[in-house]
mmCIF file of C-alpha atoms in Angstrom:
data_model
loop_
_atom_site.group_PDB
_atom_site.id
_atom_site.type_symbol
_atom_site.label_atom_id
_atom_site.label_comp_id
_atom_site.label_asym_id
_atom_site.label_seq_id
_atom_site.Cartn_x
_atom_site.Cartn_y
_atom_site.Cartn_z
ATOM 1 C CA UNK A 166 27.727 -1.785 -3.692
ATOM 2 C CA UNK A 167 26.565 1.214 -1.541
ATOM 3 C CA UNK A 168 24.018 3.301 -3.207
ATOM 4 C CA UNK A 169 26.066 6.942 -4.069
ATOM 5 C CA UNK A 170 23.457 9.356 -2.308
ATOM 6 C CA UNK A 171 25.032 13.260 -2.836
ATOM 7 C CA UNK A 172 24.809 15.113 0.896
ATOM 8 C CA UNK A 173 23.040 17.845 0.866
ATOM 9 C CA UNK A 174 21.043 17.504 -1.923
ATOM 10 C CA UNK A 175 17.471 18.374 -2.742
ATOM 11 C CA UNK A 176 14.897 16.252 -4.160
ATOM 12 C CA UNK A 177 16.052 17.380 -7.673
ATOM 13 C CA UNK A 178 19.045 16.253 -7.314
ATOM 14 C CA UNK A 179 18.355 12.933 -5.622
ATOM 15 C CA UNK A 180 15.941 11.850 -7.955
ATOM 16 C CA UNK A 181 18.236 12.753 -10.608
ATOM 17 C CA UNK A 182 21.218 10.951 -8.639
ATOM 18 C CA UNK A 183 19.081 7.382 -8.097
ATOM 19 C CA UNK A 184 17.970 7.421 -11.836
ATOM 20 C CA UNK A 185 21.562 5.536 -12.481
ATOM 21 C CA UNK A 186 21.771 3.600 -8.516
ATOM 22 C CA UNK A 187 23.370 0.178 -9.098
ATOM 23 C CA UNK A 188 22.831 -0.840 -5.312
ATOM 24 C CA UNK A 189 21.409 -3.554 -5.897
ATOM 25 C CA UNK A 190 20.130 -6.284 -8.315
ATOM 26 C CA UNK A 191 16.587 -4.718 -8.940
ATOM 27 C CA UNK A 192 17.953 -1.990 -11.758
ATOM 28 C CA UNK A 193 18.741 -5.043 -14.363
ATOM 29 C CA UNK A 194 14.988 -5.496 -14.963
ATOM 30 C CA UNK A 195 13.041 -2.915 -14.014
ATOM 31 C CA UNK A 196 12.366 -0.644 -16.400
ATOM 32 C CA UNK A 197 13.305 2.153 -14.757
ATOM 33 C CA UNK A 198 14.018 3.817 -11.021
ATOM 34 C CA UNK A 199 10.286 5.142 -9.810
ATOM 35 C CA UNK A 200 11.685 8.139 -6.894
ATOM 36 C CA UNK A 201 9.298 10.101 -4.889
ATOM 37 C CA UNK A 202 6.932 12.664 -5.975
ATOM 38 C CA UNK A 203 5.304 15.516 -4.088
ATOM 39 C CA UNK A 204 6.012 19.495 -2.945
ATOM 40 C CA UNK A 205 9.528 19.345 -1.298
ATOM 41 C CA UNK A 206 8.006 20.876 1.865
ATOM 42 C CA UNK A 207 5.320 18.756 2.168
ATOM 43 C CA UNK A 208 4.088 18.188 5.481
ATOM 44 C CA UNK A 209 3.133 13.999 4.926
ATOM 45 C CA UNK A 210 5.639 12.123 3.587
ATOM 46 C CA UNK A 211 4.053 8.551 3.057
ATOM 47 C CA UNK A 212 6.637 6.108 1.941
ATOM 48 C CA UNK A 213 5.153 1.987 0.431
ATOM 49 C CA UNK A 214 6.609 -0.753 -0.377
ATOM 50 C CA UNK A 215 8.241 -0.552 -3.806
ATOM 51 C CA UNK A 216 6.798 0.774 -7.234
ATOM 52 C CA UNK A 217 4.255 -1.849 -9.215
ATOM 53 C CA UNK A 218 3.931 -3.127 -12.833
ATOM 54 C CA UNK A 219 2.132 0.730 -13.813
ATOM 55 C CA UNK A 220 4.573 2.630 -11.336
ATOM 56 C CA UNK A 221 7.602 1.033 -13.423
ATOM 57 C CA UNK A 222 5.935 1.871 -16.806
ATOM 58 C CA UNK A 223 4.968 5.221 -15.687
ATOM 59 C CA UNK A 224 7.890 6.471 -13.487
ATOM 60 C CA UNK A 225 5.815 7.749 -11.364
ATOM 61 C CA UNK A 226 4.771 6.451 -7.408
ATOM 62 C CA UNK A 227 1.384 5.358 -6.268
ATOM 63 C CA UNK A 228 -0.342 5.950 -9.764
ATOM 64 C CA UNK A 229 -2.008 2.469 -10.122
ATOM 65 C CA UNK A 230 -5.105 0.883 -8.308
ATOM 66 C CA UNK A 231 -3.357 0.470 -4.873
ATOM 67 C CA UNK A 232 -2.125 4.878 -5.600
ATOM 68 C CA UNK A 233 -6.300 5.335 -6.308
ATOM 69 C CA UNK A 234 -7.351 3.768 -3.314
ATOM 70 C CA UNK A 235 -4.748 5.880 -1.295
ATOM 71 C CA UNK A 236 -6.031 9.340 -3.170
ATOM 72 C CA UNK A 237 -10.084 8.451 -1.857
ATOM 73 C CA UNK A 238 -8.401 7.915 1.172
ATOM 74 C CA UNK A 239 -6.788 10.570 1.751
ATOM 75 C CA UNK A 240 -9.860 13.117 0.756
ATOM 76 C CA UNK A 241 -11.957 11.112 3.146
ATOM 77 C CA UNK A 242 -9.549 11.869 6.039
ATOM 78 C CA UNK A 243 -9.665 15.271 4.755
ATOM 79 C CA UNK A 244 -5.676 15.367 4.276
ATOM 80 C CA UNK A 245 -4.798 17.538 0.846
ATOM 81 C CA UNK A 246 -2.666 15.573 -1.569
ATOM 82 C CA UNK A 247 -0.931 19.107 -2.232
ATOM 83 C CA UNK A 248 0.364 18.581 1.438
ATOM 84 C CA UNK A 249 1.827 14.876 0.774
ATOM 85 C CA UNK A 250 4.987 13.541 -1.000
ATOM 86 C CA UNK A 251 5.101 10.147 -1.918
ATOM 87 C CA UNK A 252 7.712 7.408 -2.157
ATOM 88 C CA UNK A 253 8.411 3.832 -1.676
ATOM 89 C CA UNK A 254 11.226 2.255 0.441
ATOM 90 C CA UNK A 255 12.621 0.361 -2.779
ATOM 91 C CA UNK A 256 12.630 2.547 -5.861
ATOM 92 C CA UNK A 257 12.273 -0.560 -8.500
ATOM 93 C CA UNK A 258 9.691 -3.074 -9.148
ATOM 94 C CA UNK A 259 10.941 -6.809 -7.884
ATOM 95 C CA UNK A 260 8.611 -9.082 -10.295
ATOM 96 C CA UNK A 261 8.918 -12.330 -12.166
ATOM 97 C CA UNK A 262 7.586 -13.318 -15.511
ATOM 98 C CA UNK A 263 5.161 -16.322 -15.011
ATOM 99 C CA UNK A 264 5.354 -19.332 -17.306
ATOM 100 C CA UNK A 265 2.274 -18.496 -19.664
ATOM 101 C CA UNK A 266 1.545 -15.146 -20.038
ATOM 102 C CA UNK A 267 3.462 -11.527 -20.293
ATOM 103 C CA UNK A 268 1.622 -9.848 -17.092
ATOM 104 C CA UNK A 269 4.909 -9.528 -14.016
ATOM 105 C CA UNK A 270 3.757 -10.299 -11.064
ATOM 106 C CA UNK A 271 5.017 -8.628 -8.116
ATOM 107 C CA UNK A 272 7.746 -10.005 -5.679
ATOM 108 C CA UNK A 273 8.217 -8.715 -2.085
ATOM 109 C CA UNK A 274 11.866 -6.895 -1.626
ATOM 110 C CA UNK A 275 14.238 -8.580 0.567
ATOM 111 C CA UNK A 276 15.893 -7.520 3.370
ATOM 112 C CA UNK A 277 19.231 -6.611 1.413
ATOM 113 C CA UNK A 278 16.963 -4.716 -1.196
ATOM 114 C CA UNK A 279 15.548 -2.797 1.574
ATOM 115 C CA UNK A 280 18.579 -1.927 3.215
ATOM 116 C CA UNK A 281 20.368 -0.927 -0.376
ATOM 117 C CA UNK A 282 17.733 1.482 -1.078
ATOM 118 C CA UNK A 283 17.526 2.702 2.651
ATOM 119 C CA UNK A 284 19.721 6.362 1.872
ATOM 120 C CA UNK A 285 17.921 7.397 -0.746
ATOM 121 C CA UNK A 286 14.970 7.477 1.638
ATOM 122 C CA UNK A 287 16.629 8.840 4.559
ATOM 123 C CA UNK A 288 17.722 11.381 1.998
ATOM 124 C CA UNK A 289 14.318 12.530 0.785
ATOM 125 C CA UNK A 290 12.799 12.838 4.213
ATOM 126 C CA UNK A 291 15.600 15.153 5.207
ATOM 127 C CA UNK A 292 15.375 16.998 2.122
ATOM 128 C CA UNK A 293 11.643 17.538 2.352
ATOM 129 C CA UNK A 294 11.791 17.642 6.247
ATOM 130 C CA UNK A 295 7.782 16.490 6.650
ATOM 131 C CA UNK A 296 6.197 16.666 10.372
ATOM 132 C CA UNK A 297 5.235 13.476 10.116
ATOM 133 C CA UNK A 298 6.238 9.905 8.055
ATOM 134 C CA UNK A 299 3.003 7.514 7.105
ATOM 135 C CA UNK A 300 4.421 3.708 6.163
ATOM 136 C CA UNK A 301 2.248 1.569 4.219
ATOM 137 C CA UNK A 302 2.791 -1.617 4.889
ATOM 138 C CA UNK A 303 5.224 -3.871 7.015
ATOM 139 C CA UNK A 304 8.764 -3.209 4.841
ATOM 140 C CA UNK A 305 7.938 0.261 4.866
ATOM 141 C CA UNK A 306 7.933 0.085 8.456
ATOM 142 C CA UNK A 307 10.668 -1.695 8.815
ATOM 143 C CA UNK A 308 12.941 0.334 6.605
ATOM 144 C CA UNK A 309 12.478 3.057 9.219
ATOM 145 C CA UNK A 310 12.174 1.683 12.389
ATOM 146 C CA UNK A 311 13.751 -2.036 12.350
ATOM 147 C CA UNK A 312 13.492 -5.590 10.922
ATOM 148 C CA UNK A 313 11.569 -6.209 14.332
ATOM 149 C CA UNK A 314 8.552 -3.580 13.970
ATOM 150 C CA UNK A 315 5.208 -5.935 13.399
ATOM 151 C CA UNK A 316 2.887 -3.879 12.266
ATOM 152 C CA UNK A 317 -0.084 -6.212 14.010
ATOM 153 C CA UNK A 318 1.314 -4.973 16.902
ATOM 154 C CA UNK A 319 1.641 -1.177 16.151
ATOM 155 C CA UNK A 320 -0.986 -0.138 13.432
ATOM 156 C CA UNK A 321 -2.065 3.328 13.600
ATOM 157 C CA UNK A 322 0.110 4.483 16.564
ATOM 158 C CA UNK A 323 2.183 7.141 16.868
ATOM 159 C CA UNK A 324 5.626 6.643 17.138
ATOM 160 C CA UNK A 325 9.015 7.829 17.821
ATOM 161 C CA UNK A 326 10.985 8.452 14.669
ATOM 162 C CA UNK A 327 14.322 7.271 14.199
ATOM 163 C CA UNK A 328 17.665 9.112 15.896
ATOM 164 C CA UNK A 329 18.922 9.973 12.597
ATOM 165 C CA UNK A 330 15.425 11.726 11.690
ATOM 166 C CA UNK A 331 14.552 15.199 12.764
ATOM 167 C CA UNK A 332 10.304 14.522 12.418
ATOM 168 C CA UNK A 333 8.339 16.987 14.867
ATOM 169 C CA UNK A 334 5.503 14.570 15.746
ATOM 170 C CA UNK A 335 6.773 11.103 14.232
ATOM 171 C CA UNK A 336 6.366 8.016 12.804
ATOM 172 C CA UNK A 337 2.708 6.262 11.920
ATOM 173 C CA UNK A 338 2.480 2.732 10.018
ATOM 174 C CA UNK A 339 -0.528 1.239 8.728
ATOM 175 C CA UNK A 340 -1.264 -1.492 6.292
ATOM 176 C CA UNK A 341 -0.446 -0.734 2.152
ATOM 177 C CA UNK A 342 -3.245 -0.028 0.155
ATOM 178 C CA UNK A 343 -2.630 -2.983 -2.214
ATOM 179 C CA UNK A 344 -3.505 -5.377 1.235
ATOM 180 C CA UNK A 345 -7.072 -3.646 0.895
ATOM 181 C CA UNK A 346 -7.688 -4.349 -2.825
ATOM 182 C CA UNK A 347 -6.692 -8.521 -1.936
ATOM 183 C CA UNK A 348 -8.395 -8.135 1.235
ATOM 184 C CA UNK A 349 -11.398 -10.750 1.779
ATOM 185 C CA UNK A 350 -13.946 -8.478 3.243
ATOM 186 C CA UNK A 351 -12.623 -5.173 1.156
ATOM 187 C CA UNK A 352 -15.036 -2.646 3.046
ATOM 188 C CA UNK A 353 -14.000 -3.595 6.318
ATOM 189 C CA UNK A 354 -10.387 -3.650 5.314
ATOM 190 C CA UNK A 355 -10.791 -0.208 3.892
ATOM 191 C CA UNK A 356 -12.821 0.957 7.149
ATOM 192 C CA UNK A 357 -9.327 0.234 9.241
ATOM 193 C CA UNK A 358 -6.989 1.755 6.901
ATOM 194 C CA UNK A 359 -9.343 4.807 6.682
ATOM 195 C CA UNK A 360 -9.182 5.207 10.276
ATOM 196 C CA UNK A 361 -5.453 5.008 10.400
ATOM 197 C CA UNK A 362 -5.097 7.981 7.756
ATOM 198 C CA UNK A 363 -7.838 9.894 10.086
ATOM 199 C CA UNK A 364 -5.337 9.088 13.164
ATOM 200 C CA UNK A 365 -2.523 10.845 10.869
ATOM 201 C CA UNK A 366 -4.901 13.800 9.528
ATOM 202 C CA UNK A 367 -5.643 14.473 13.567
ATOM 203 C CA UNK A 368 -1.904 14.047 14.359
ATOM 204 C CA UNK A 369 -0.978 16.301 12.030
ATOM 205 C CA UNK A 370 -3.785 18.755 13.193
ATOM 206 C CA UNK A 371 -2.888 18.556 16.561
ATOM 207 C CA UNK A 372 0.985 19.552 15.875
#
């Protein structure tokens, strides 16, 4: 089934459009469609994976430990969260329940997932129209720019958005915040994705 996306619309009205999407499969257990969140004219538009276990709960993107690592990272790159709108590339939490124990745990989207979800987010980055798109993450990336983007490959470039995209300076992908948290050496993983967001905060300075 084809997610229902109204043309035209603004962020309003596409958040309250996806709170009922039956694209896909996810809807049935999630607890509830998690859409973006940020000024509508926001000049960042940084779009993750898919909403966690607090995300779900909350309704709201980015708002557990992965979202608190993102916020310090952003004020060290000296990019103002008033400037940035958030989202994720799937807007419900994939999880399973494991056999002992109440705590989901989270399960990467599949391709299918990705690509039912995939108008809602080309709809909120024409309705908020930001200079530049940040992914987090590998199917962030690739909901944008192709089940072939590796992010090894690409990390912290700048890139050519997408035909169908009207971005003044582009596309940047760099690794999701979660990846940071597992990460064995955590400060040197953090040290890379901080230079990444201090790539985007000079990107954006330079437009």
């Amino acid at each position: 089934m084809a997610a229902k996306v109204p043309e035209s619309a603004d962020v309003d009205a596409l958040r309250a459009a996806a709170a009922t999407c039956t694209a896909c499969d996810l809807h049935r257990d999630a607890t509830r469609t998690v859409f973006g969140d940020g000024p509508e004219k926001a000049s960042l538009l940084v779009v993750g994976e898919q909403p966690g276990d607090r995300e779900d709960r909350d309704g709201q993107p980015f708002v557990g430990p992965a979202g608190h690592l993102l916020d310090r990272g952003f004020d060290e790159a000296g990019i103002e969260r008033h400037d940035i709108y958030l989202t994720n590339a799937v807007k419900h939490f994939k999880f399973r329940l494991p056999e002992r124990g109440k705590r989901r745990i989270h399960q990467k989207p599949n391709r299918s997932e990705v690509l039912a979800c995939q108008p809602w987010l080309l709809a909120e980055i024409r309705a908020v129209r930001p200079k530049l798109v940040l992914c987090l993450g590998a199917t962030a990336a690739q909901s944008l720019l192709g089940a072939s983007f590796r992010l090894t490959a690409h990390r912290g470039e700048l890139l050519d958005a997408p035909e169908n995209l009207d971005l003044p300076i582009g596309v940047m992908a760099t690794t999701h915040p979660s990846a940071v948290l597992r990460a064995p050496d955590r400060d040197e993983a953090y040290a890379a994705f901080l230079d990444d967001l201090v790539a985007a905060a000079k990107a954006l300075g330079a437009d």
